[in-house]
């Protein structure tokens, strides 16, 4: 009789054990499933970019890879009087219905002053009378100029990543600008611009300041925070000369610092800048400024027409505009320095690339102080036939979908008027044809392109620009060692 209760007890124990085991397995499954779901929620929700954006990000550095022109807003400082003569400079790069931004004027245009459809819309700058007790600036309009930043921000443009500020005599190369800004994370503080070309200008103002006329870019978070404190900050710096120096001081208060890019050109220079443009630094061209203080960049053209001529080449290939390539005709002892879309210098001597990369000083500094005057090395203009180049200027460009290259033609503007170097004359060359790849040039790869010279006949020389071969040494190394 005692066996039956024991069987029942054992059965109940086994049942309870099974329930416990099943319960444990169920709990484990629930916990595992919950952890799995939470993990993916974390991946999906907390590793996405802030601000609710659903755009694709680069895996390597989490920088948005799709920044384009629609994400940039331009603020342009001008006045009614200056706009009359300078709006053609803005019209060179402004694209109606594509670019976004505003021109800020000191007053409304009169009834007989029409506003071109090809220009950005205008806005009247806000009242600055509240600053009158603090305004001791050498340039009284500095306050109005710097407030272009906050006034542009307060217009509440949507989907903005970058604000770009410029003057009305600034020409921007916006394709290059967009590609450069793609390299930076717009969610962080960025203040991007360039220095003056002159030591004295940087010393007088600041080596940590983006010179405003050349244009500069600021990320949205920086402008957002800057706009909140800008008016108060202006009052703290009444002794600073210009709006760009006030801006740099205010950004310093926020903990920001300048990111320098050599492609922003203040052009604190006077006269003929062809020597600089013919030996442009290895950087994308982003802007030209102080155009009215410079000679036309092409001979026999007005300033406006000369810039429009350069833009023909820029439109065909913005990635190569002004990019320098050096190669040689060894048989004739000729050196060729190509500034794509602008000029070609031909020397009757084999010169090292480092020598040809130095601009010829065809220009003068903005002011007379600073020793040395320039922020880069220069070589003096010379009448020595072995040092003075034959100069050929860009004439036209051909780019068609049926060709695998872009053709640019360069013609001699005037005879050099010197004897030949060691009976090695290039006087017979009247035209140079350059073939360049249709694929964009990627300067970020870290090196210039290579080229090959072919003498078609005594009057025409052809040059092929190409990518350097793997392991290809500088052509100069083989020439100089022979």
Tab-separated table of C-alpha atoms in Angstrom:
chain	number	residue	atom	x	y	z
A	1	UNK	CA	0.000	0.000	0.000
A	2	UNK	CA	2.947	2.376	0.602
A	3	UNK	CA	4.164	1.969	-2.994
A	4	UNK	CA	1.297	3.885	-4.589
A	5	UNK	CA	1.807	7.133	-2.651
A	6	UNK	CA	5.497	7.014	-3.502
A	7	UNK	CA	4.704	6.596	-7.196
A	8	UNK	CA	2.329	9.536	-7.031
A	9	UNK	CA	4.946	11.596	-5.207
A	10	UNK	CA	7.645	10.735	-7.737
A	11	UNK	CA	5.267	11.550	-10.572
A	12	UNK	CA	4.468	14.922	-9.053
A	13	UNK	CA	8.154	15.641	-8.499
A	14	UNK	CA	8.927	14.801	-12.141
A	15	UNK	CA	6.047	16.982	-13.285
A	16	UNK	CA	7.275	19.908	-11.208
A	17	UNK	CA	10.854	19.357	-12.469
A	18	UNK	CA	9.652	19.369	-16.067
A	19	UNK	CA	7.684	22.556	-15.446
A	20	UNK	CA	10.733	24.216	-13.915
A	21	UNK	CA	12.925	23.128	-16.804
A	22	UNK	CA	10.360	24.353	-19.323
A	23	UNK	CA	10.003	27.592	-17.391
A	24	UNK	CA	13.770	28.096	-17.397
A	25	UNK	CA	13.925	27.470	-21.121
A	26	UNK	CA	11.031	29.837	-21.713
A	27	UNK	CA	12.637	32.541	-19.585
A	28	UNK	CA	15.931	32.038	-21.424
A	29	UNK	CA	14.218	32.320	-24.783
A	30	UNK	CA	12.361	35.461	-23.715
A	31	UNK	CA	15.534	37.044	-22.327
A	32	UNK	CA	17.537	36.111	-25.432
A	33	UNK	CA	14.840	37.426	-27.775
A	34	UNK	CA	14.529	40.636	-25.764
A	35	UNK	CA	18.285	41.184	-25.812
A	36	UNK	CA	18.384	40.507	-29.537
A	37	UNK	CA	15.586	43.012	-30.212
A	38	UNK	CA	17.177	45.640	-27.957
A	39	UNK	CA	20.522	45.232	-29.736
A	40	UNK	CA	18.985	45.941	-33.127
A	41	UNK	CA	16.990	48.816	-31.707
A	42	UNK	CA	20.274	50.274	-30.494
A	43	UNK	CA	21.931	49.793	-33.861
A	44	UNK	CA	19.010	51.342	-35.713
A	45	UNK	CA	18.097	54.166	-33.380
A	46	UNK	CA	21.279	55.304	-31.708
A	47	UNK	CA	23.853	55.028	-34.468
A	48	UNK	CA	21.846	57.131	-36.943
A	49	UNK	CA	22.838	60.775	-37.510
A	50	UNK	CA	21.348	63.329	-35.192
A	51	UNK	CA	18.518	65.578	-36.305
A	52	UNK	CA	16.335	62.798	-37.676
A	53	UNK	CA	18.201	62.552	-40.988
A	54	UNK	CA	17.844	59.305	-42.922
A	55	UNK	CA	20.695	59.912	-45.341
A	56	UNK	CA	23.489	57.477	-46.086
A	57	UNK	CA	26.714	57.962	-44.201
A	58	UNK	CA	30.234	56.853	-45.016
A	59	UNK	CA	31.235	53.755	-43.004
A	60	UNK	CA	34.811	54.955	-42.617
A	61	UNK	CA	34.290	58.365	-41.087
A	62	UNK	CA	30.510	58.825	-40.646
A	63	UNK	CA	30.536	61.916	-42.918
A	64	UNK	CA	27.503	62.469	-45.095
A	65	UNK	CA	28.484	61.431	-48.583
A	66	UNK	CA	25.710	63.177	-50.478
A	67	UNK	CA	26.211	66.882	-49.712
A	68	UNK	CA	25.332	68.839	-52.827
A	69	UNK	CA	24.460	72.342	-53.952
A	70	UNK	CA	20.969	72.245	-52.460
A	71	UNK	CA	22.497	71.969	-48.957
A	72	UNK	CA	24.389	75.278	-49.245
A	73	UNK	CA	23.030	78.770	-48.621
A	74	UNK	CA	24.993	81.815	-49.814
A	75	UNK	CA	25.040	85.150	-48.026
A	76	UNK	CA	26.467	87.966	-50.170
A	77	UNK	CA	27.430	91.360	-48.736
A	78	UNK	CA	26.837	94.234	-51.147
A	79	UNK	CA	25.409	97.709	-51.509
A	80	UNK	CA	23.187	99.368	-54.075
A	81	UNK	CA	26.054	101.429	-55.473
A	82	UNK	CA	28.582	98.595	-55.756
A	83	UNK	CA	26.047	96.111	-57.119
A	84	UNK	CA	25.622	98.158	-60.290
A	85	UNK	CA	29.131	97.274	-61.450
A	86	UNK	CA	29.736	94.007	-59.655
A	87	UNK	CA	26.656	91.912	-60.274
A	88	UNK	CA	28.235	90.383	-63.439
A	89	UNK	CA	30.787	88.687	-61.134
A	90	UNK	CA	27.988	87.014	-59.169
A	91	UNK	CA	26.088	86.127	-62.332
A	92	UNK	CA	29.125	84.096	-63.438
A	93	UNK	CA	28.471	81.437	-60.811
A	94	UNK	CA	24.916	81.987	-59.583
A	95	UNK	CA	22.443	79.435	-60.959
A	96	UNK	CA	18.810	80.538	-60.809
A	97	UNK	CA	16.520	77.862	-59.364
A	98	UNK	CA	19.550	75.855	-58.206
A	99	UNK	CA	21.590	78.028	-55.883
A	100	UNK	CA	20.000	79.411	-52.706
A	101	UNK	CA	20.923	82.605	-50.945
A	102	UNK	CA	20.499	86.340	-50.604
A	103	UNK	CA	22.291	89.560	-51.531
A	104	UNK	CA	22.178	92.036	-48.633
A	105	UNK	CA	21.948	95.711	-49.613
A	106	UNK	CA	22.285	98.872	-47.573
A	107	UNK	CA	19.022	100.267	-48.959
A	108	UNK	CA	16.309	99.414	-51.429
A	109	UNK	CA	17.067	99.960	-55.124
A	110	UNK	CA	15.260	102.908	-56.683
A	111	UNK	CA	12.327	102.413	-58.993
A	112	UNK	CA	14.486	102.807	-62.099
A	113	UNK	CA	17.021	100.194	-60.943
A	114	UNK	CA	15.850	96.856	-62.271
A	115	UNK	CA	16.886	93.646	-60.543
A	116	UNK	CA	18.141	90.971	-62.977
A	117	UNK	CA	16.437	87.570	-62.975
A	118	UNK	CA	19.880	85.993	-63.236
A	119	UNK	CA	20.920	87.422	-59.853
A	120	UNK	CA	20.128	86.217	-56.323
A	121	UNK	CA	17.163	87.823	-54.546
A	122	UNK	CA	18.038	90.824	-52.401
A	123	UNK	CA	17.286	91.726	-48.814
A	124	UNK	CA	17.748	95.027	-46.996
A	125	UNK	CA	20.171	94.709	-44.093
A	126	UNK	CA	18.732	95.123	-40.626
A	127	UNK	CA	18.967	98.291	-38.569
A	128	UNK	CA	22.356	98.662	-36.844
A	129	UNK	CA	21.611	101.857	-34.912
A	130	UNK	CA	21.757	99.975	-31.604
A	131	UNK	CA	25.506	99.574	-32.163
A	132	UNK	CA	26.229	103.286	-32.610
A	133	UNK	CA	27.680	103.741	-29.113
A	134	UNK	CA	30.048	100.846	-29.723
A	135	UNK	CA	30.905	101.426	-33.377
A	136	UNK	CA	34.480	102.691	-33.508
A	137	UNK	CA	35.476	100.571	-36.491
A	138	UNK	CA	37.670	102.009	-39.193
A	139	UNK	CA	35.130	100.582	-41.634
A	140	UNK	CA	31.701	101.740	-40.393
A	141	UNK	CA	29.911	99.157	-42.552
A	142	UNK	CA	31.750	96.249	-40.855
A	143	UNK	CA	28.794	95.628	-38.524
A	144	UNK	CA	26.324	95.369	-41.393
A	145	UNK	CA	28.641	92.967	-43.220
A	146	UNK	CA	29.150	90.574	-40.318
A	147	UNK	CA	25.446	90.522	-39.524
A	148	UNK	CA	24.836	89.031	-42.962
A	149	UNK	CA	25.600	85.733	-41.207
A	150	UNK	CA	22.846	85.933	-38.596
A	151	UNK	CA	20.382	87.590	-40.967
A	152	UNK	CA	20.855	84.792	-43.500
A	153	UNK	CA	20.388	82.205	-40.763
A	154	UNK	CA	17.237	83.917	-39.480
A	155	UNK	CA	15.603	83.605	-42.895
A	156	UNK	CA	14.985	79.955	-41.938
A	157	UNK	CA	16.169	78.174	-45.048
A	158	UNK	CA	15.437	74.464	-44.774
A	159	UNK	CA	17.769	71.481	-45.150
A	160	UNK	CA	20.913	73.596	-44.736
A	161	UNK	CA	24.300	72.062	-44.018
A	162	UNK	CA	26.627	74.903	-44.935
A	163	UNK	CA	26.507	78.687	-45.089
A	164	UNK	CA	28.953	80.297	-47.520
A	165	UNK	CA	29.641	84.025	-47.163
A	166	UNK	CA	31.164	86.181	-49.883
A	167	UNK	CA	31.444	89.745	-51.158
A	168	UNK	CA	29.850	91.053	-54.338
A	169	UNK	CA	33.226	91.005	-56.098
A	170	UNK	CA	33.814	87.331	-55.315
A	171	UNK	CA	33.639	84.691	-58.033
A	172	UNK	CA	32.991	81.214	-56.649
A	173	UNK	CA	33.791	77.924	-58.347
A	174	UNK	CA	30.804	76.120	-56.909
A	175	UNK	CA	31.382	72.630	-58.337
A	176	UNK	CA	34.765	72.485	-56.606
A	177	UNK	CA	33.264	74.077	-53.501
A	178	UNK	CA	30.592	71.396	-53.211
A	179	UNK	CA	33.124	68.600	-53.636
A	180	UNK	CA	35.423	70.092	-51.016
A	181	UNK	CA	32.624	70.508	-48.474
A	182	UNK	CA	31.696	66.858	-48.957
A	183	UNK	CA	34.911	65.975	-47.135
A	184	UNK	CA	33.775	67.594	-43.889
A	185	UNK	CA	31.129	66.606	-41.367
A	186	UNK	CA	28.563	69.407	-41.406
A	187	UNK	CA	27.222	68.291	-38.013
A	188	UNK	CA	30.393	69.545	-36.343
A	189	UNK	CA	31.887	73.023	-35.934
A	190	UNK	CA	33.661	74.027	-39.140
A	191	UNK	CA	34.928	77.453	-40.169
A	192	UNK	CA	36.698	77.000	-43.515
A	193	UNK	CA	38.526	79.656	-45.515
A	194	UNK	CA	41.843	81.020	-46.689
A	195	UNK	CA	44.505	83.504	-45.668
A	196	UNK	CA	45.766	86.504	-47.572
A	197	UNK	CA	48.553	86.001	-50.095
A	198	UNK	CA	50.536	88.719	-48.313
A	199	UNK	CA	52.448	88.330	-45.057
A	200	UNK	CA	51.696	91.932	-44.086
A	201	UNK	CA	47.935	91.512	-44.427
A	202	UNK	CA	47.907	88.379	-42.286
A	203	UNK	CA	50.148	90.015	-39.681
A	204	UNK	CA	47.995	93.150	-39.560
A	205	UNK	CA	44.732	91.232	-39.192
A	206	UNK	CA	45.225	87.629	-38.101
A	207	UNK	CA	46.876	84.435	-39.293
A	208	UNK	CA	43.886	82.580	-37.799
A	209	UNK	CA	41.249	84.432	-39.809
A	210	UNK	CA	39.467	83.523	-43.031
A	211	UNK	CA	39.667	86.576	-45.263
A	212	UNK	CA	36.040	87.316	-45.985
A	213	UNK	CA	36.293	88.624	-49.516
A	214	UNK	CA	37.680	85.302	-50.678
A	215	UNK	CA	34.622	83.643	-49.194
A	216	UNK	CA	34.374	81.159	-46.357
A	217	UNK	CA	32.135	78.288	-45.336
A	218	UNK	CA	30.602	77.586	-41.921
A	219	UNK	CA	28.724	74.495	-40.831
A	220	UNK	CA	25.117	74.782	-39.698
A	221	UNK	CA	25.765	74.093	-35.963
A	222	UNK	CA	28.423	76.794	-35.860
A	223	UNK	CA	26.186	79.390	-37.511
A	224	UNK	CA	23.287	78.412	-35.273
A	225	UNK	CA	25.308	79.040	-32.095
A	226	UNK	CA	27.061	82.057	-33.578
A	227	UNK	CA	23.765	83.755	-34.419
A	228	UNK	CA	22.637	83.573	-30.810
A	229	UNK	CA	25.606	85.589	-29.530
A	230	UNK	CA	26.742	87.589	-32.546
A	231	UNK	CA	25.257	90.976	-31.667
A	232	UNK	CA	26.723	90.891	-28.166
A	233	UNK	CA	30.057	89.744	-29.537
A	234	UNK	CA	30.175	92.617	-32.029
A	235	UNK	CA	30.003	95.019	-29.114
A	236	UNK	CA	33.020	93.366	-27.482
A	237	UNK	CA	35.318	94.086	-30.429
A	238	UNK	CA	34.836	97.727	-31.505
A	239	UNK	CA	38.594	98.120	-32.049
A	240	UNK	CA	38.919	95.442	-34.753
A	241	UNK	CA	39.180	96.689	-38.330
A	242	UNK	CA	36.974	94.464	-40.424
A	243	UNK	CA	34.011	92.135	-40.227
A	244	UNK	CA	36.108	89.045	-40.915
A	245	UNK	CA	38.355	89.748	-37.917
A	246	UNK	CA	35.332	90.314	-35.668
A	247	UNK	CA	33.909	87.011	-36.902
A	248	UNK	CA	37.115	85.126	-36.160
A	249	UNK	CA	37.154	86.549	-32.629
A	250	UNK	CA	33.535	85.511	-32.029
A	251	UNK	CA	34.170	82.003	-33.343
A	252	UNK	CA	37.153	81.769	-30.990
A	253	UNK	CA	34.809	82.513	-28.090
A	254	UNK	CA	32.743	79.487	-29.143
A	255	UNK	CA	35.855	77.304	-29.248
A	256	UNK	CA	36.028	77.103	-33.039
A	257	UNK	CA	39.133	77.493	-35.181
A	258	UNK	CA	39.947	78.095	-38.828
A	259	UNK	CA	40.366	75.202	-41.246
A	260	UNK	CA	42.599	76.600	-43.983
A	261	UNK	CA	42.084	75.811	-47.647
A	262	UNK	CA	44.482	77.354	-50.200
A	263	UNK	CA	41.865	77.392	-52.973
A	264	UNK	CA	40.100	80.443	-51.487
A	265	UNK	CA	41.887	83.366	-53.165
A	266	UNK	CA	41.704	86.734	-51.458
A	267	UNK	CA	44.073	88.132	-54.092
A	268	UNK	CA	45.556	90.842	-51.938
A	269	UNK	CA	47.663	91.612	-54.989
A	270	UNK	CA	47.874	94.337	-57.605
A	271	UNK	CA	48.376	94.166	-61.346
A	272	UNK	CA	48.961	91.086	-63.468
A	273	UNK	CA	48.317	87.783	-61.628
A	274	UNK	CA	49.051	85.585	-64.642
A	275	UNK	CA	52.271	84.428	-62.979
A	276	UNK	CA	50.286	83.094	-60.033
A	277	UNK	CA	47.529	81.492	-62.089
A	278	UNK	CA	50.099	79.778	-64.298
A	279	UNK	CA	51.622	78.048	-61.248
A	280	UNK	CA	48.577	77.461	-59.098
A	281	UNK	CA	49.136	75.464	-55.886
A	282	UNK	CA	47.915	71.848	-55.926
A	283	UNK	CA	44.437	72.621	-54.588
A	284	UNK	CA	40.940	72.940	-56.087
A	285	UNK	CA	40.170	76.506	-57.148
A	286	UNK	CA	37.355	77.799	-54.931
A	287	UNK	CA	37.184	81.579	-55.357
A	288	UNK	CA	38.635	84.797	-56.807
A	289	UNK	CA	38.358	88.141	-55.016
A	290	UNK	CA	39.482	91.780	-55.503
A	291	UNK	CA	38.872	91.445	-59.212
A	292	UNK	CA	38.565	95.213	-59.687
A	293	UNK	CA	42.118	95.678	-58.350
A	294	UNK	CA	43.602	93.239	-60.853
A	295	UNK	CA	44.364	93.332	-64.544
A	296	UNK	CA	42.111	91.170	-66.745
A	297	UNK	CA	43.410	87.613	-66.472
A	298	UNK	CA	43.405	87.175	-70.272
A	299	UNK	CA	44.974	89.743	-72.617
A	300	UNK	CA	42.773	91.903	-74.817
A	301	UNK	CA	39.646	91.243	-72.770
A	302	UNK	CA	37.724	93.145	-70.126
A	303	UNK	CA	37.758	91.778	-66.573
A	304	UNK	CA	34.247	90.401	-66.949
A	305	UNK	CA	34.894	88.873	-70.382
A	306	UNK	CA	38.175	87.336	-69.217
A	307	UNK	CA	36.466	85.590	-66.297
A	308	UNK	CA	33.655	84.359	-68.534
A	309	UNK	CA	36.311	82.931	-70.843
A	310	UNK	CA	37.922	81.020	-67.958
A	311	UNK	CA	34.503	79.682	-66.965
A	312	UNK	CA	34.194	78.002	-70.372
A	313	UNK	CA	37.053	75.716	-69.376
A	314	UNK	CA	35.686	75.361	-65.841
A	315	UNK	CA	32.341	74.214	-67.207
A	316	UNK	CA	34.065	71.537	-69.322
A	317	UNK	CA	36.177	70.204	-66.427
A	318	UNK	CA	36.012	71.941	-63.058
A	319	UNK	CA	38.338	69.371	-61.503
A	320	UNK	CA	41.337	70.386	-63.639
A	321	UNK	CA	40.857	74.137	-63.905
A	322	UNK	CA	44.269	75.812	-63.259
A	323	UNK	CA	45.828	72.504	-62.197
A	324	UNK	CA	49.503	72.481	-63.156
A	325	UNK	CA	51.223	69.696	-65.063
A	326	UNK	CA	54.891	69.708	-66.088
A	327	UNK	CA	56.513	67.682	-68.867
A	328	UNK	CA	59.395	67.883	-71.332
A	329	UNK	CA	60.439	67.587	-74.959
A	330	UNK	CA	63.846	66.115	-74.296
A	331	UNK	CA	64.977	66.111	-77.918
A	332	UNK	CA	64.518	69.884	-78.214
A	333	UNK	CA	65.390	70.738	-74.580
A	334	UNK	CA	61.984	72.308	-73.983
A	335	UNK	CA	60.022	72.440	-70.708
A	336	UNK	CA	56.221	72.724	-70.716
A	337	UNK	CA	54.252	74.013	-67.726
A	338	UNK	CA	50.495	73.622	-68.269
A	339	UNK	CA	47.895	75.481	-66.220
A	340	UNK	CA	44.847	73.640	-67.515
A	341	UNK	CA	42.222	75.917	-69.007
A	342	UNK	CA	44.379	79.012	-68.614
A	343	UNK	CA	47.917	79.043	-70.024
A	344	UNK	CA	50.988	77.090	-71.091
A	345	UNK	CA	54.547	78.277	-70.490
A	346	UNK	CA	57.234	76.918	-72.801
A	347	UNK	CA	60.882	77.271	-71.722
A	348	UNK	CA	63.884	76.813	-73.965
A	349	UNK	CA	65.673	74.946	-71.201
A	350	UNK	CA	65.004	71.877	-69.085
A	351	UNK	CA	63.901	73.201	-65.684
A	352	UNK	CA	63.151	71.110	-62.606
A	353	UNK	CA	59.464	70.802	-61.618
A	354	UNK	CA	60.117	72.521	-58.284
A	355	UNK	CA	61.373	75.566	-60.149
A	356	UNK	CA	58.371	75.667	-62.473
A	357	UNK	CA	55.968	75.267	-59.540
A	358	UNK	CA	57.108	78.652	-58.198
A	359	UNK	CA	54.983	81.511	-59.602
A	360	UNK	CA	56.675	84.207	-61.621
A	361	UNK	CA	56.212	87.515	-59.797
A	362	UNK	CA	54.181	89.416	-62.350
A	363	UNK	CA	52.170	91.073	-59.516
A	364	UNK	CA	52.753	93.360	-56.544
A	365	UNK	CA	51.673	92.947	-52.901
A	366	UNK	CA	48.577	94.693	-51.572
A	367	UNK	CA	50.626	96.898	-49.273
A	368	UNK	CA	54.293	97.776	-48.968
A	369	UNK	CA	55.232	96.053	-45.716
A	370	UNK	CA	56.135	92.485	-44.975
A	371	UNK	CA	59.485	90.879	-45.632
A	372	UNK	CA	59.149	88.562	-47.442
A	373	UNK	CA	55.985	90.054	-48.925
A	374	UNK	CA	54.225	86.833	-49.975
A	375	UNK	CA	53.050	83.685	-48.230
A	376	UNK	CA	54.603	81.577	-51.006
A	377	UNK	CA	57.896	81.464	-52.870
A	378	UNK	CA	58.173	83.411	-56.114
A	379	UNK	CA	60.775	83.772	-58.835
A	380	UNK	CA	61.431	87.128	-60.474
A	381	UNK	CA	60.352	87.922	-64.001
A	382	UNK	CA	63.377	87.696	-66.262
A	383	UNK	CA	64.594	88.774	-69.692
A	384	UNK	CA	67.057	85.901	-69.795
A	385	UNK	CA	65.999	83.790	-72.818
A	386	UNK	CA	66.683	80.620	-70.816
A	387	UNK	CA	64.423	81.765	-67.944
A	388	UNK	CA	61.643	83.702	-69.693
A	389	UNK	CA	58.780	81.546	-71.030
A	390	UNK	CA	56.882	81.680	-74.267
A	391	UNK	CA	53.288	82.233	-73.100
A	392	UNK	CA	50.273	80.574	-74.711
A	393	UNK	CA	46.728	81.329	-73.516
A	394	UNK	CA	43.621	79.172	-73.528
A	395	UNK	CA	41.513	79.711	-76.643
A	396	UNK	CA	38.747	77.103	-76.712
A	397	UNK	CA	37.633	73.735	-75.390
A	398	UNK	CA	35.896	70.757	-76.951
A	399	UNK	CA	34.132	68.097	-74.947
A	400	UNK	CA	31.843	65.604	-76.661
A	401	UNK	CA	30.274	62.347	-75.573
A	402	UNK	CA	31.843	60.527	-78.515
A	403	UNK	CA	35.402	61.206	-77.361
A	404	UNK	CA	37.274	59.760	-74.404
A	405	UNK	CA	39.150	63.008	-73.852
A	406	UNK	CA	38.735	66.781	-73.597
A	407	UNK	CA	40.596	68.958	-76.096
A	408	UNK	CA	41.839	72.426	-75.178
A	409	UNK	CA	43.702	74.747	-77.537
A	410	UNK	CA	46.259	77.377	-76.534
A	411	UNK	CA	47.659	80.084	-78.793
A	412	UNK	CA	50.544	82.472	-78.494
A	413	UNK	CA	49.354	85.961	-77.637
A	414	UNK	CA	52.519	87.795	-78.687
A	415	UNK	CA	56.069	87.018	-79.713
A	416	UNK	CA	58.457	86.711	-76.795
A	417	UNK	CA	60.881	89.160	-78.443
A	418	UNK	CA	64.092	87.574	-77.119
A	419	UNK	CA	66.971	85.693	-78.650
A	420	UNK	CA	66.879	81.919	-78.307
A	421	UNK	CA	68.511	80.063	-75.437
A	422	UNK	CA	71.527	78.142	-76.781
A	423	UNK	CA	70.132	78.118	-80.340
A	424	UNK	CA	67.102	76.266	-79.002
A	425	UNK	CA	64.227	78.427	-80.231
A	426	UNK	CA	60.535	77.699	-79.620
A	427	UNK	CA	59.494	80.726	-81.708
A	428	UNK	CA	57.992	78.542	-84.425
A	429	UNK	CA	55.347	77.051	-82.108
A	430	UNK	CA	52.083	78.902	-82.651
A	431	UNK	CA	49.548	76.448	-81.195
A	432	UNK	CA	49.502	73.834	-78.442
A	433	UNK	CA	46.751	71.230	-78.277
A	434	UNK	CA	46.163	69.474	-74.977
A	435	UNK	CA	44.253	66.210	-74.599
A	436	UNK	CA	43.097	65.438	-71.062
A	437	UNK	CA	41.058	62.515	-69.704
A	438	UNK	CA	37.305	62.908	-69.584
A	439	UNK	CA	37.372	61.360	-66.109
A	440	UNK	CA	37.618	63.984	-63.331
A	441	UNK	CA	41.003	64.629	-61.769
A	442	UNK	CA	41.149	63.516	-58.128
A	443	UNK	CA	43.606	65.858	-56.467
A	444	UNK	CA	43.004	64.156	-53.120
A	445	UNK	CA	44.972	61.185	-54.434
A	446	UNK	CA	48.004	63.258	-53.471
A	447	UNK	CA	49.891	63.836	-56.710
A	448	UNK	CA	49.743	65.845	-59.889
A	449	UNK	CA	49.110	64.242	-63.256
A	450	UNK	CA	51.778	63.335	-65.811
A	451	UNK	CA	51.920	64.289	-69.496
A	452	UNK	CA	53.589	63.401	-72.773
A	453	UNK	CA	54.713	65.892	-75.458
A	454	UNK	CA	54.405	65.152	-79.166
A	455	UNK	CA	55.627	67.512	-81.864
A	456	UNK	CA	52.990	67.267	-84.603
A	457	UNK	CA	54.888	69.731	-86.795
A	458	UNK	CA	57.086	72.761	-86.268
A	459	UNK	CA	54.040	74.962	-85.585
A	460	UNK	CA	51.781	72.679	-83.521
A	461	UNK	CA	52.662	70.750	-80.385
A	462	UNK	CA	50.348	68.177	-78.854
A	463	UNK	CA	50.363	67.210	-75.183
A	464	UNK	CA	48.530	64.309	-73.588
A	465	UNK	CA	47.715	64.683	-69.899
A	466	UNK	CA	47.331	61.320	-68.197
A	467	UNK	CA	47.457	59.527	-64.896
A	468	UNK	CA	50.956	58.621	-63.830
A	469	UNK	CA	51.755	54.942	-64.230
A	470	UNK	CA	52.292	52.807	-61.166
A	471	UNK	CA	55.823	53.336	-59.979
A	472	UNK	CA	56.481	55.934	-62.653
A	473	UNK	CA	59.316	58.192	-61.546
A	474	UNK	CA	59.342	61.861	-62.326
A	475	UNK	CA	60.364	62.429	-65.905
A	476	UNK	CA	62.800	64.957	-64.562
A	477	UNK	CA	64.798	62.260	-62.764
A	478	UNK	CA	65.592	60.500	-66.037
A	479	UNK	CA	66.339	63.779	-67.838
A	480	UNK	CA	68.606	65.192	-65.154
A	481	UNK	CA	70.586	61.966	-64.828
A	482	UNK	CA	71.176	61.523	-68.557
